[in-house]
């Protein structure tokens, strides 16, 4: 199975070219898809990588390709064959979505208590990994095949916590809310106050944590927490993180 974390040193700058962005709080300029970002250097490195937020590119700091960049970048780069550039960019989008799915499947396989569904998780993981090499893959079909078993794995791991999946919790004060083992799948937590919250075994799959205050919160045992979710939130040195996640540089 391919790597599930980005390695920009082995990528042809695909996220800096293939993707579009719009002038907003996250980006200072408009950039259409297929056009190189003005900060992209000849060696595919970012000229402002160490000061993205200071230069208005906060949106870049919350992007993760889950290893899709280096998988698609094997072989000639998009500058060597302009005719192949568009198909390469399209494939990058598909592989990125499938690698994110593979990341969730790998996380589920490592969770305690998921033994009843591990055979299914492993089978679907192998299926998705193989599909990532097909330029005509139907990403929606791969997601549909995985969503049920991923939800089952999360429910086995989190236990009997409250079901807040998809809940609109924007700006809510959740400091006294019982969230241990909660299902927060797809929940809207933008700007929510989660200071000191115990999120042990809480399922955060797809939860929108932009601007959520995680200072002093315990996410060390939370489920399916991605690095981009953390980077989009607010935290500090007292925030406890899951294993293999790093404290965002802008947290104070």
XYZ file of C-alpha atoms in Angstrom:
252
model
C 0.000 0.000 0.000
C 1.215 3.517 -0.770
C 2.388 6.000 1.840
C -0.418 7.889 3.532
C 1.363 11.104 4.393
C 2.730 13.797 2.107
C 6.370 13.920 1.088
C 6.766 17.158 -0.856
C 10.397 16.328 -1.688
C 9.149 13.556 -4.005
C 6.209 15.409 -5.546
C 6.001 17.546 -8.682
C 4.222 20.338 -6.848
C 0.836 18.923 -7.819
C -1.219 20.607 -5.102
C 0.391 23.933 -6.102
C -0.687 23.514 -9.731
C -3.672 21.187 -10.074
C -5.903 22.814 -7.455
C -7.763 26.115 -7.675
C -8.180 28.639 -4.892
C -10.136 31.854 -4.486
C -9.096 35.112 -2.885
C -10.437 34.927 0.652
C -9.356 34.773 4.280
C -7.392 31.656 3.296
C -5.705 32.941 0.126
C -4.599 36.430 -0.961
C -5.202 35.879 -4.700
C -7.287 33.858 -7.161
C -5.639 30.890 -8.862
C -7.397 28.725 -11.471
C -6.903 24.969 -11.548
C -3.985 23.870 -13.711
C -2.058 27.118 -13.222
C 1.086 27.063 -11.061
C 0.951 29.089 -7.876
C 3.195 32.157 -8.000
C 5.140 30.823 -5.030
C 6.094 27.535 -6.728
C 9.838 27.338 -7.412
C 11.580 25.511 -10.250
C 12.467 22.618 -7.933
C 8.754 22.251 -6.959
C 9.351 23.699 -3.507
C 7.247 26.526 -2.068
C 9.023 29.863 -1.845
C 7.052 30.935 1.234
C 6.538 27.579 2.939
C 7.990 28.776 6.247
C 5.709 31.832 6.328
C 2.516 30.762 4.594
C 0.178 32.199 7.214
C 2.094 35.468 7.368
C 1.680 35.784 3.596
C -2.054 35.032 3.619
C -1.872 31.390 2.517
C -3.481 29.811 5.584
C -5.438 27.521 3.258
C -2.235 25.794 2.219
C -1.369 24.950 5.816
C -4.506 22.845 6.272
C -4.086 20.804 3.080
C -2.815 17.233 3.207
C -2.592 14.969 0.158
C -2.152 11.787 2.242
C 0.718 10.695 -0.022
C -1.144 11.107 -3.303
C 1.409 13.632 -4.559
C 4.357 11.278 -4.569
C 2.266 8.393 -5.905
C 1.129 10.373 -8.945
C 4.524 12.052 -9.417
C 6.331 8.863 -10.351
C 7.754 9.317 -13.847
C 8.020 12.529 -15.953
C 6.611 15.710 -14.492
C 3.805 17.803 -15.967
C 6.259 20.299 -17.500
C 7.880 17.626 -19.701
C 4.640 16.616 -21.414
C 1.980 19.367 -21.486
C -0.531 16.976 -23.073
C -0.251 14.681 -20.060
C -0.605 17.473 -17.517
C -4.413 17.605 -17.357
C -4.828 13.821 -16.944
C -2.126 13.890 -14.250
C -3.922 16.670 -12.376
C -7.241 14.808 -12.638
C -5.620 11.636 -11.347
C -4.088 13.550 -8.441
C -7.558 14.599 -7.278
C -8.842 11.028 -7.417
C -5.809 9.483 -5.737
C -5.875 12.126 -3.021
C -9.486 11.192 -2.188
C -8.650 7.481 -2.197
C -5.554 7.940 -0.042
C -7.607 9.824 2.527
C -9.981 6.857 2.515
C -7.026 4.488 2.903
C -5.808 6.555 5.857
C -9.161 6.093 7.610
C -9.155 2.361 6.864
C -5.636 2.034 8.295
C -6.676 3.937 11.411
C -9.717 1.685 11.839
C -7.603 -1.460 11.531
C -5.413 -0.261 14.407
C -8.290 0.519 16.784
C -8.902 -1.806 19.731
C -12.280 -3.482 19.723
C -12.698 -3.613 15.948
C -11.890 -7.316 15.572
C -15.393 -8.211 14.252
C -14.894 -6.050 11.158
C -11.133 -6.239 10.613
C -11.367 -8.780 7.799
C -13.770 -6.511 5.943
C -11.584 -3.462 6.635
C -8.499 -5.231 5.265
C -10.370 -6.465 2.183
C -11.705 -3.007 1.359
C -8.313 -1.409 2.058
C -6.665 -3.695 -0.495
C -9.466 -3.010 -2.979
C -9.129 0.765 -2.624
C -5.334 0.636 -2.871
C -5.556 -1.317 -6.118
C -8.234 1.036 -7.457
C -5.926 4.020 -6.897
C -3.829 2.831 -9.857
C -6.840 2.951 -12.215
C -7.129 6.396 -13.890
C -10.827 5.729 -14.524
C -11.654 4.744 -10.947
C -15.069 5.695 -9.588
C -14.140 7.399 -6.316
C -17.762 7.569 -5.175
C -18.178 3.820 -5.543
C -15.035 3.170 -3.506
C -16.278 5.460 -0.754
C -19.687 3.816 -0.737
C -18.085 0.401 -0.301
C -16.064 1.625 2.683
C -18.382 3.949 4.603
C -20.485 1.258 6.284
C -17.594 -0.774 7.651
C -15.758 2.374 8.763
C -18.811 3.514 10.694
C -19.155 0.048 12.227
C -15.501 0.107 13.300
C -15.895 3.549 14.867
C -19.010 2.471 16.771
C -17.229 -0.608 18.104
C -14.270 1.481 19.246
C -16.132 4.417 20.785
C -18.742 2.496 22.796
C -21.984 4.100 23.962
C -21.249 7.822 23.778
C -23.808 10.386 22.568
C -24.691 10.518 18.879
C -23.986 14.031 17.574
C -23.175 13.029 14.012
C -23.774 15.909 11.638
C -24.872 18.218 14.478
C -24.677 21.982 14.046
C -22.468 22.980 16.987
C -21.043 26.138 15.454
C -19.810 28.491 18.157
C -21.299 26.375 20.941
C -19.851 26.240 24.442
C -19.140 22.513 24.846
C -16.866 22.684 27.859
C -19.368 20.919 30.102
C -20.838 18.635 27.452
C -20.163 14.898 27.881
C -18.221 14.053 24.715
C -16.378 10.924 25.797
C -17.139 8.331 23.124
C -19.368 10.751 21.190
C -20.046 10.355 17.497
C -19.101 13.718 16.004
C -18.892 12.437 12.435
C -19.410 15.376 10.096
C -20.349 17.670 12.989
C -20.009 21.428 12.451
C -17.710 22.591 15.237
C -16.523 25.867 13.708
C -15.518 28.218 16.510
C -16.854 25.830 19.160
C -15.451 26.166 22.677
C -13.896 22.803 23.519
C -11.428 24.046 26.101
C -10.581 21.240 28.513
C -12.971 18.813 26.800
C -12.414 15.077 27.181
C -12.684 13.666 23.653
C -11.489 10.153 24.481
C -12.888 7.699 21.907
C -14.893 10.480 20.228
C -15.291 9.839 16.490
C -14.190 13.010 14.678
C -14.419 11.675 11.129
C -15.010 14.646 8.854
C -15.812 17.018 11.729
C -15.242 20.665 10.817
C -12.902 22.028 13.487
C -12.051 25.352 11.853
C -11.448 27.860 14.608
C -12.559 25.410 17.322
C -10.848 26.177 20.636
C -8.998 23.031 21.714
C -6.827 24.597 24.395
C -6.434 22.108 27.218
C -8.592 19.534 25.435
C -7.651 15.855 25.504
C -7.683 14.394 21.995
C -5.087 11.739 22.766
C -7.679 8.974 22.483
C -9.958 10.578 19.878
C -10.705 8.610 16.712
C -9.874 9.571 13.115
C -8.330 12.966 13.879
C -6.415 14.207 10.826
C -3.539 16.653 10.848
C -5.515 19.178 8.740
C -8.309 19.173 11.332
C -5.803 20.103 14.031
C -4.153 22.752 11.893
C -7.526 24.389 11.234
C -8.299 24.585 14.972
C -6.915 26.654 17.846
C -4.811 24.944 20.505
C -1.826 25.345 22.775
C 0.855 23.395 24.622
C -1.766 21.912 26.972
C -3.761 20.283 24.152
C -3.167 16.520 24.179
C -2.832 15.046 20.695
C -3.300 11.569 19.245
C -0.182 9.575 18.459
C 1.658 10.491 15.243
C 0.072 13.969 15.056
C 2.168 17.104 15.382
C 1.353 20.327 17.190
C 0.643 23.011 14.567
C 3.310 25.707 14.489
C 0.780 28.520 14.911
C -0.561 27.136 18.216
C 0.651 29.157 21.173
